[in-house]
Tab-separated table of C-alpha atoms in Angstrom:
chain	number	residue	atom	x	y	z
R	1	UNK	CA	4.004	34.328	-15.774
R	2	UNK	CA	4.329	32.553	-19.143
R	3	UNK	CA	5.189	29.293	-17.373
R	4	UNK	CA	1.946	29.473	-15.371
R	5	UNK	CA	-0.045	30.314	-18.496
R	6	UNK	CA	1.607	27.411	-20.262
R	7	UNK	CA	0.577	25.040	-17.462
R	8	UNK	CA	-3.055	26.155	-17.569
R	9	UNK	CA	-3.085	25.895	-21.364
R	10	UNK	CA	-1.648	22.376	-21.226
R	11	UNK	CA	-4.184	21.101	-18.689
R	12	UNK	CA	-7.046	21.961	-21.038
R	13	UNK	CA	-5.976	18.893	-23.026
R	14	UNK	CA	-7.124	15.484	-21.782
R	15	UNK	CA	-3.560	14.214	-22.149
R	16	UNK	CA	-0.669	16.446	-21.134
R	17	UNK	CA	2.651	16.471	-19.322
R	18	UNK	CA	4.460	19.431	-17.719
R	19	UNK	CA	8.029	18.860	-16.449
R	20	UNK	CA	9.789	21.568	-14.432
R	21	UNK	CA	13.285	21.419	-12.920
R	22	UNK	CA	12.639	24.563	-10.850
R	23	UNK	CA	16.019	25.895	-11.987
R	24	UNK	CA	18.123	23.473	-9.992
R	25	UNK	CA	21.653	23.563	-11.344
R	26	UNK	CA	23.269	20.383	-10.066
R	27	UNK	CA	25.009	17.939	-12.396
R	28	UNK	CA	23.234	16.202	-15.286
R	29	UNK	CA	20.230	18.511	-15.079
R	30	UNK	CA	17.710	18.431	-17.879
R	31	UNK	CA	15.795	21.140	-19.705
R	32	UNK	CA	14.444	23.940	-17.533
R	33	UNK	CA	10.807	23.300	-18.430
R	34	UNK	CA	9.161	21.000	-20.957
R	35	UNK	CA	5.483	20.644	-21.840
R	36	UNK	CA	3.543	18.308	-24.105
R	37	UNK	CA	-0.157	18.404	-25.021
R	38	UNK	CA	-2.520	16.289	-27.063
R	39	UNK	CA	-1.874	12.798	-28.380
R	40	UNK	CA	-1.404	11.981	-32.067
R	41	UNK	CA	-0.551	8.397	-31.142
R	42	UNK	CA	-0.501	6.661	-27.785
R	43	UNK	CA	0.637	3.382	-26.289
R	44	UNK	CA	-1.463	1.920	-23.475
R	45	UNK	CA	-1.399	-1.872	-23.767
R	46	UNK	CA	-3.445	-4.242	-21.650
R	47	UNK	CA	-1.944	-5.408	-18.376
R	48	UNK	CA	0.338	-8.336	-19.019
R	49	UNK	CA	1.300	-7.166	-22.511
R	50	UNK	CA	2.812	-3.792	-21.675
R	51	UNK	CA	6.436	-4.564	-22.600
R	52	UNK	CA	5.773	-6.806	-25.573
R	53	UNK	CA	5.325	-4.052	-28.171
R	54	UNK	CA	7.070	-1.125	-26.448
R	55	UNK	CA	10.145	-1.065	-28.682
R	56	UNK	CA	8.022	-1.365	-31.819
R	57	UNK	CA	5.922	1.639	-30.770
R	58	UNK	CA	8.974	3.757	-29.894
R	59	UNK	CA	10.702	2.951	-33.200
R	60	UNK	CA	7.598	3.625	-35.292
R	61	UNK	CA	7.094	7.159	-33.954
R	62	UNK	CA	10.641	8.511	-34.389
R	63	UNK	CA	9.456	11.538	-32.415
R	64	UNK	CA	9.220	12.888	-28.883
R	65	UNK	CA	7.323	10.599	-26.519
R	66	UNK	CA	6.062	11.495	-23.045
R	67	UNK	CA	4.482	9.329	-20.395
R	68	UNK	CA	5.053	6.936	-17.540
R	69	UNK	CA	5.965	3.465	-16.359
R	70	UNK	CA	3.952	2.367	-13.306
R	71	UNK	CA	5.392	0.288	-10.473
R	72	UNK	CA	3.235	-2.733	-11.328
R	73	UNK	CA	5.104	-3.140	-14.598
R	74	UNK	CA	7.260	-5.307	-12.297
R	75	UNK	CA	4.763	-8.117	-12.899
R	76	UNK	CA	6.042	-8.467	-16.465
R	77	UNK	CA	9.685	-8.236	-15.455
R	78	UNK	CA	9.442	-10.848	-12.702
R	79	UNK	CA	6.791	-13.537	-12.013
R	80	UNK	CA	4.959	-11.318	-9.506
R	81	UNK	CA	1.374	-10.240	-8.854
R	82	UNK	CA	-0.439	-7.187	-7.506
R	83	UNK	CA	-3.729	-7.880	-5.775
R	84	UNK	CA	-4.227	-4.809	-3.595
R	85	UNK	CA	-6.876	-2.202	-4.502
R	86	UNK	CA	-5.961	0.577	-6.942
R	87	UNK	CA	-8.429	3.459	-6.717
R	88	UNK	CA	-6.471	5.755	-9.056
R	89	UNK	CA	-6.124	3.583	-12.160
R	90	UNK	CA	-3.145	4.749	-14.220
R	91	UNK	CA	-2.174	2.049	-16.773
R	92	UNK	CA	1.073	0.129	-16.296
R	93	UNK	CA	2.547	1.975	-19.304
R	94	UNK	CA	1.302	5.047	-21.089
R	95	UNK	CA	3.342	6.871	-23.739
R	96	UNK	CA	2.085	9.455	-26.176
R	97	UNK	CA	3.358	11.322	-29.217
R	98	UNK	CA	2.251	14.902	-28.528
R	99	UNK	CA	0.565	17.320	-30.884
R	100	UNK	CA	2.412	20.233	-29.277
R	101	UNK	CA	5.763	20.446	-27.485
R	102	UNK	CA	6.920	23.552	-25.634
R	103	UNK	CA	10.462	23.963	-24.339
R	104	UNK	CA	11.434	26.789	-21.991
R	105	UNK	CA	15.094	27.605	-21.516
R	106	UNK	CA	16.537	30.915	-20.275
R	107	UNK	CA	13.315	32.866	-20.922
R	108	UNK	CA	13.036	31.523	-24.462
R	109	UNK	CA	10.059	29.439	-25.586
R	110	UNK	CA	10.446	26.943	-28.444
R	111	UNK	CA	7.134	25.574	-29.735
R	112	UNK	CA	6.744	22.604	-32.087
R	113	UNK	CA	3.317	21.677	-33.443
R	114	UNK	CA	1.790	19.014	-35.659
R	115	UNK	CA	-1.717	20.376	-36.192
R	116	UNK	CA	-1.277	24.039	-35.228
R	117	UNK	CA	0.905	26.996	-36.056
R	118	UNK	CA	3.481	27.743	-33.319
R	119	UNK	CA	2.567	31.445	-33.430
R	120	UNK	CA	-1.082	30.556	-32.791
R	121	UNK	CA	-0.179	28.343	-29.844
R	122	UNK	CA	2.034	31.092	-28.415
R	123	UNK	CA	-0.874	33.529	-28.729
R	124	UNK	CA	-3.261	31.089	-27.035
R	125	UNK	CA	-0.860	30.543	-24.149
R	126	UNK	CA	-0.189	34.273	-23.768
R	127	UNK	CA	-3.937	34.920	-23.553
R	128	UNK	CA	-4.631	32.093	-21.111
R	129	UNK	CA	-5.980	33.398	-17.819
R	130	UNK	CA	-4.287	32.281	-14.631
R	131	UNK	CA	-7.004	32.159	-11.970
R	132	UNK	CA	-6.436	33.155	-8.382
R	133	UNK	CA	-5.765	29.982	-6.430
R	134	UNK	CA	-8.714	29.201	-4.215
R	135	UNK	CA	-8.881	26.849	-1.262
R	136	UNK	CA	-9.826	23.243	-1.837
R	137	UNK	CA	-13.034	21.914	-0.406
R	138	UNK	CA	-13.124	19.896	2.788
R	139	UNK	CA	-10.681	16.998	2.434
R	140	UNK	CA	-10.774	14.282	5.056
R	141	UNK	CA	-7.369	12.615	4.910
R	142	UNK	CA	-7.116	9.127	6.395
R	143	UNK	CA	-4.094	6.937	6.969
R	144	UNK	CA	-4.234	3.382	5.663
R	145	UNK	CA	-2.170	2.338	8.738
R	146	UNK	CA	-2.170	3.849	12.199
R	147	UNK	CA	1.067	4.353	14.115
R	148	UNK	CA	0.914	1.047	15.997
R	149	UNK	CA	0.075	-0.953	12.865
R	150	UNK	CA	3.018	0.677	11.105
R	151	UNK	CA	5.383	-0.069	14.006
R	152	UNK	CA	4.227	-3.686	14.181
R	153	UNK	CA	4.867	-4.076	10.456
R	154	UNK	CA	8.369	-2.651	10.734
R	155	UNK	CA	9.162	-5.126	13.500
R	156	UNK	CA	7.982	-7.980	11.275
R	157	UNK	CA	10.159	-6.698	8.436
R	158	UNK	CA	13.167	-6.558	10.764
R	159	UNK	CA	12.617	-10.242	11.468
R	160	UNK	CA	12.668	-10.967	7.728
R	161	UNK	CA	15.990	-9.133	7.541
R	162	UNK	CA	17.312	-11.053	10.550
R	163	UNK	CA	16.422	-14.335	8.815
R	164	UNK	CA	18.272	-13.223	5.698
R	165	UNK	CA	15.230	-12.786	3.445
R	166	UNK	CA	16.462	-9.325	2.462
R	167	UNK	CA	18.958	-6.647	3.467
R	168	UNK	CA	16.954	-3.469	3.002
R	169	UNK	CA	13.378	-2.713	1.960
R	170	UNK	CA	11.439	0.413	1.098
R	171	UNK	CA	8.109	0.141	2.918
R	172	UNK	CA	5.336	2.585	2.009
R	173	UNK	CA	1.931	3.464	3.373
R	174	UNK	CA	-0.979	5.334	1.854
R	175	UNK	CA	-2.862	8.425	2.947
R	176	UNK	CA	-6.150	8.914	1.101
R	177	UNK	CA	-9.333	10.939	0.879
R	178	UNK	CA	-12.631	9.832	-0.622
R	179	UNK	CA	-15.356	12.025	-2.150
R	180	UNK	CA	-12.872	14.859	-2.647
R	181	UNK	CA	-12.975	17.576	-5.258
R	182	UNK	CA	-9.806	19.506	-6.005
R	183	UNK	CA	-8.498	21.834	-8.695
R	184	UNK	CA	-5.521	19.765	-9.913
R	185	UNK	CA	-3.497	22.612	-11.434
R	186	UNK	CA	-4.002	24.839	-8.411
R	187	UNK	CA	-2.991	22.038	-6.037
R	188	UNK	CA	0.084	21.309	-8.151
R	189	UNK	CA	1.063	24.989	-8.102
R	190	UNK	CA	0.713	25.114	-4.326
R	191	UNK	CA	2.739	21.929	-3.913
R	192	UNK	CA	5.459	23.144	-6.249
R	193	UNK	CA	5.601	26.527	-4.545
R	194	UNK	CA	5.995	24.913	-1.134
R	195	UNK	CA	8.348	22.161	-2.283
R	196	UNK	CA	10.011	23.110	-5.599
R	197	UNK	CA	12.077	20.129	-6.669
R	198	UNK	CA	14.165	19.286	-9.756
R	199	UNK	CA	11.881	16.517	-11.073
R	200	UNK	CA	8.537	18.183	-10.577
R	201	UNK	CA	5.695	17.363	-12.946
R	202	UNK	CA	1.999	17.860	-13.641
R	203	UNK	CA	0.687	14.915	-15.611
R	204	UNK	CA	-2.807	14.182	-16.878
R	205	UNK	CA	-4.151	11.089	-18.620
R	206	UNK	CA	-7.869	11.727	-19.074
R	207	UNK	CA	-9.430	11.716	-15.574
R	208	UNK	CA	-6.203	10.605	-13.832
R	209	UNK	CA	-3.859	13.271	-12.468
R	210	UNK	CA	-0.365	13.145	-11.008
R	211	UNK	CA	0.835	16.201	-9.077
R	212	UNK	CA	4.483	15.481	-8.411
R	213	UNK	CA	7.225	17.256	-6.433
R	214	UNK	CA	9.944	14.652	-6.869
R	215	UNK	CA	13.600	15.357	-6.029
R	216	UNK	CA	14.831	12.105	-7.586
R	217	UNK	CA	15.972	10.948	-11.011
R	218	UNK	CA	15.385	7.315	-11.956
R	219	UNK	CA	17.391	7.103	-15.151
R	220	UNK	CA	18.719	9.376	-17.871
R	221	UNK	CA	20.229	8.335	-21.205
R	222	UNK	CA	22.424	10.731	-23.184
R	223	UNK	CA	24.028	9.077	-26.181
R	224	UNK	CA	25.333	5.789	-24.821
R	225	UNK	CA	25.709	7.066	-21.240
R	226	UNK	CA	23.227	6.052	-18.525
R	227	UNK	CA	22.920	8.037	-15.301
R	228	UNK	CA	21.015	6.989	-12.175
R	229	UNK	CA	20.773	9.157	-9.039
R	230	UNK	CA	19.096	7.234	-6.208
R	231	UNK	CA	18.151	8.956	-2.967
R	232	UNK	CA	18.565	7.248	0.382
R	233	UNK	CA	18.989	9.422	3.458
R	234	UNK	CA	16.734	12.196	4.718
R	235	UNK	CA	16.823	14.844	7.434
R	236	UNK	CA	14.658	17.874	8.110
R	237	UNK	CA	15.743	21.420	7.291
R	238	UNK	CA	16.040	23.993	10.078
R	239	UNK	CA	15.300	27.703	9.924
R	240	UNK	CA	18.397	28.251	12.070
R	241	UNK	CA	21.444	28.278	9.782
R	242	UNK	CA	23.783	26.762	12.347
R	243	UNK	CA	21.350	23.970	13.186
R	244	UNK	CA	20.700	23.433	9.481
R	245	UNK	CA	24.417	22.866	8.840
R	246	UNK	CA	24.572	20.533	11.817
R	247	UNK	CA	21.649	18.560	10.365
R	248	UNK	CA	23.501	18.213	7.064
R	249	UNK	CA	26.613	16.985	8.822
R	250	UNK	CA	24.585	14.544	10.926
R	251	UNK	CA	23.030	13.123	7.751
R	252	UNK	CA	26.435	12.777	6.086
R	253	UNK	CA	27.936	11.007	9.101
R	254	UNK	CA	24.939	8.794	9.908
R	255	UNK	CA	25.962	5.128	9.796
R	256	UNK	CA	22.376	4.052	9.168
R	257	UNK	CA	21.782	6.481	6.289
R	258	UNK	CA	25.126	5.689	4.648
R	259	UNK	CA	24.399	1.985	4.983
R	260	UNK	CA	21.015	2.393	3.236
R	261	UNK	CA	22.564	4.546	0.546
R	262	UNK	CA	25.434	2.197	-0.232
R	263	UNK	CA	23.010	-0.740	-0.424
R	264	UNK	CA	20.951	0.968	-3.118
R	265	UNK	CA	24.125	2.096	-4.906
R	266	UNK	CA	25.275	-1.528	-5.070
R	267	UNK	CA	21.840	-2.536	-6.372
R	268	UNK	CA	21.909	0.126	-9.105
R	269	UNK	CA	25.471	-0.863	-10.060
R	270	UNK	CA	24.316	-4.447	-10.401
R	271	UNK	CA	21.285	-3.435	-12.512
R	272	UNK	CA	23.339	-1.244	-14.840
R	273	UNK	CA	26.028	-3.895	-15.248
R	274	UNK	CA	23.464	-6.133	-16.989
R	275	UNK	CA	23.179	-3.689	-19.908
R	276	UNK	CA	26.418	-1.671	-19.799
R	277	UNK	CA	29.828	-2.476	-21.228
R	278	UNK	CA	32.285	-4.283	-19.006
R	279	UNK	CA	33.956	-2.126	-16.327
R	280	UNK	CA	32.063	1.005	-17.427
R	281	UNK	CA	29.722	1.250	-14.406
R	282	UNK	CA	31.127	3.863	-12.024
R	283	UNK	CA	29.997	5.671	-8.886
R	284	UNK	CA	30.604	9.298	-9.837
R	285	UNK	CA	29.470	10.599	-6.438
R	286	UNK	CA	28.820	8.710	-3.214
R	287	UNK	CA	26.853	10.229	-0.312
R	288	UNK	CA	26.299	13.629	-1.929
R	289	UNK	CA	24.234	15.912	0.339
R	290	UNK	CA	21.697	18.055	-1.533
R	291	UNK	CA	19.398	20.617	0.041
R	292	UNK	CA	15.739	21.118	-0.813
R	293	UNK	CA	13.184	23.457	0.802
R	294	UNK	CA	11.863	20.885	3.277
R	295	UNK	CA	14.675	18.353	3.529
R	296	UNK	CA	18.343	17.534	3.082
R	297	UNK	CA	18.812	14.357	1.006
R	298	UNK	CA	21.694	11.967	0.458
R	299	UNK	CA	22.071	11.333	-3.293
R	300	UNK	CA	24.584	9.149	-5.104
R	301	UNK	CA	25.289	9.202	-8.836
R	302	UNK	CA	26.027	6.024	-10.799
R	303	UNK	CA	26.885	5.994	-14.504
R	304	UNK	CA	27.563	3.406	-17.178
R	305	UNK	CA	28.130	3.019	-20.908
R	306	UNK	CA	25.226	1.263	-22.605
R	307	UNK	CA	26.039	-1.789	-24.711
R	308	UNK	CA	25.214	-1.466	-28.438
R	309	UNK	CA	21.768	-2.685	-29.496
R	310	UNK	CA	20.140	-2.441	-26.053
R	311	UNK	CA	16.484	-1.380	-26.432
R	312	UNK	CA	14.133	0.493	-24.084
R	313	UNK	CA	12.524	-2.800	-23.091
R	314	UNK	CA	15.954	-4.276	-22.267
R	315	UNK	CA	16.766	-1.237	-20.132
R	316	UNK	CA	13.508	-1.482	-18.191
R	317	UNK	CA	13.882	-5.216	-17.631
R	318	UNK	CA	17.327	-4.597	-16.123
R	319	UNK	CA	16.610	-1.533	-13.987
R	320	UNK	CA	12.895	-1.215	-13.185
R	321	UNK	CA	11.463	-0.718	-10.619
R	322	UNK	CA	14.195	1.491	-9.225
R	323	UNK	CA	16.272	0.210	-6.330
R	324	UNK	CA	15.572	3.195	-4.084
R	325	UNK	CA	11.866	2.269	-3.980
R	326	UNK	CA	12.318	-1.483	-3.647
R	327	UNK	CA	15.392	-2.807	-1.842
R	328	UNK	CA	17.777	-5.741	-1.964
R	329	UNK	CA	17.511	-8.372	-3.222
R	330	UNK	CA	14.960	-6.749	-5.474
R	331	UNK	CA	12.705	-9.697	-6.375
R	332	UNK	CA	12.308	-10.916	-2.778
R	333	UNK	CA	11.718	-7.392	-1.541
R	334	UNK	CA	8.945	-6.853	-4.101
R	335	UNK	CA	7.261	-10.015	-2.815
R	336	UNK	CA	7.440	-8.615	0.727
R	337	UNK	CA	6.097	-5.270	-0.448
R	338	UNK	CA	3.065	-7.074	-1.824
R	339	UNK	CA	2.707	-9.033	1.416
R	340	UNK	CA	2.937	-6.120	3.849
R	341	UNK	CA	1.709	-3.018	2.060
R	342	UNK	CA	-2.050	-2.437	1.837
R	343	UNK	CA	-2.417	-0.418	-1.363
R	344	UNK	CA	-1.274	-1.060	-4.903
R	345	UNK	CA	1.434	1.464	-5.716
R	346	UNK	CA	0.344	2.096	-9.303
R	347	UNK	CA	2.125	5.118	-10.720
R	348	UNK	CA	3.630	5.864	-7.292
R	349	UNK	CA	7.289	4.741	-7.263
R	350	UNK	CA	7.059	4.434	-11.011
R	351	UNK	CA	8.600	6.959	-13.402
R	352	UNK	CA	7.414	9.892	-15.544
R	353	UNK	CA	9.459	11.537	-18.264
R	354	UNK	CA	10.232	11.704	-21.970
R	355	UNK	CA	12.060	10.017	-24.833
R	356	UNK	CA	13.589	12.207	-27.539
R	357	UNK	CA	13.610	11.499	-31.311
R	358	UNK	CA	17.263	10.388	-31.045
R	359	UNK	CA	16.379	7.868	-28.292
R	360	UNK	CA	17.725	9.799	-25.347
R	361	UNK	CA	15.462	9.948	-22.303
R	362	UNK	CA	15.047	11.228	-18.776
R	363	UNK	CA	12.653	9.780	-16.180
R	364	UNK	CA	12.029	10.719	-12.559
R	365	UNK	CA	11.012	8.649	-9.541
R	366	UNK	CA	7.371	9.309	-8.652
R	367	UNK	CA	7.550	10.252	-4.966
R	368	UNK	CA	6.287	13.261	-2.956
R	369	UNK	CA	3.224	13.131	-5.174
R	370	UNK	CA	-0.554	13.436	-5.083
R	371	UNK	CA	-2.554	11.071	-7.274
R	372	UNK	CA	-6.147	12.017	-8.087
R	373	UNK	CA	-8.943	10.276	-9.969
R	374	UNK	CA	-11.456	12.946	-10.940
R	375	UNK	CA	-14.130	10.376	-11.880
R	376	UNK	CA	-14.396	8.670	-8.511
R	377	UNK	CA	-13.069	11.685	-6.564
R	378	UNK	CA	-10.398	9.608	-4.885
R	379	UNK	CA	-7.181	11.309	-3.766
R	380	UNK	CA	-4.084	9.443	-2.633
R	381	UNK	CA	-0.489	9.978	-1.645
R	382	UNK	CA	2.040	7.467	-0.369
R	383	UNK	CA	5.202	7.873	1.669
R	384	UNK	CA	7.865	5.430	2.736
R	385	UNK	CA	11.367	4.889	4.023
R	386	UNK	CA	14.173	2.384	3.735
R	387	UNK	CA	14.037	-0.312	6.401
R	388	UNK	CA	17.136	-2.149	7.626
R	389	UNK	CA	17.641	-4.339	10.686
R	390	UNK	CA	18.894	-1.271	12.564
R	391	UNK	CA	15.791	0.795	11.790
R	392	UNK	CA	13.892	2.318	14.686
R	393	UNK	CA	10.188	1.898	13.916
R	394	UNK	CA	9.138	5.121	15.679
R	395	UNK	CA	11.791	7.115	13.830
R	396	UNK	CA	10.804	5.565	10.501
R	397	UNK	CA	7.190	6.552	11.145
R	398	UNK	CA	8.254	10.117	11.907
R	399	UNK	CA	10.314	10.177	8.688
R	400	UNK	CA	7.204	9.204	6.731
R	401	UNK	CA	5.210	12.003	8.366
R	402	UNK	CA	8.042	14.440	7.572
R	403	UNK	CA	7.970	13.469	3.895
R	404	UNK	CA	4.182	13.925	3.831
R	405	UNK	CA	4.275	17.352	5.492
R	406	UNK	CA	4.395	19.450	2.307
R	407	UNK	CA	1.457	17.535	0.821
R	408	UNK	CA	-0.573	17.896	4.020
R	409	UNK	CA	0.030	21.643	4.092
R	410	UNK	CA	-1.253	21.961	0.545
R	411	UNK	CA	-4.375	19.874	1.109
R	412	UNK	CA	-5.248	21.502	4.409
């Protein structure tokens, strides 16, 4: 109950972040639940200048920082552009030093405040009412591409692969609703209840909301160790235990899924090798099968030892955007993404997380997420899959619909 009260208390602030691991216990897991509210200082540079002063801002605060890196930060890492419409409007980077931080671990709440007394904040949270979740209004969800348009695009991408332009590409499409009014916290709670995942978050920056049920870690730093856990490989869960185990085994043995996974593992190894000490980049786990409420996923874990003197900007320039949401080779694939997708990704396939006072950090991959702009009442979610030459366009389309199922259930 306190966790729900905490969430509703946080969302009263125009800037807040709520991170919940939903008590998943697999390796390298972070804090159980972490919340941040209010902004003493914030970093939201103009587009084109987002990375220039990032390290300076991080070093000046010497405190916890929360926030995000949006996909279109790529335009400062490589000579790329983004010209598609963006009806949500998150900045390319936003980080904030919070007024209040709340950590939950094993039924214990630790509250740190700048302008308030922790006891007062605890009292406010404990007295916060948790309303009964009501249904959303009528939401007319539209697909940016119909089935045939999607299939035609996949066939064009296969031709790019055949010509050697790329090896694998993550292609995404948008579902959206205009003139929609939702209760963001209630929708997040419904999404998290239906699809509780280890990198879940509720994130608000003024009138922009991210309601995220992500299963994927982008990058974690602990001391001088970096950990990346890309996901490539998906299969539906079954209510029948025998069939469910068969699905897991099929995913593990699938040549296509293993091929996609090993491609992104090689890409992450290459990215980490730019900033890690020689011979320190290792694949701790290859083709790990992890089970979530809706899906089984194939997850690999890659680690490396960070070179001395490498800053946050250096790390982002080497690793962002993440390989699981782009493809290989990364720069060419991002050009194709711009050519064939119809919506700017924005915060989708970016990363949300935190940086600690001792310069450790943990950031997720923004997938399985609803984005909402309360000012223009525009709601959006995007889904995608990894495309190789051996991809079946109909099956890839069905995989996208499968990934969107939890979101559709919530909104309908």
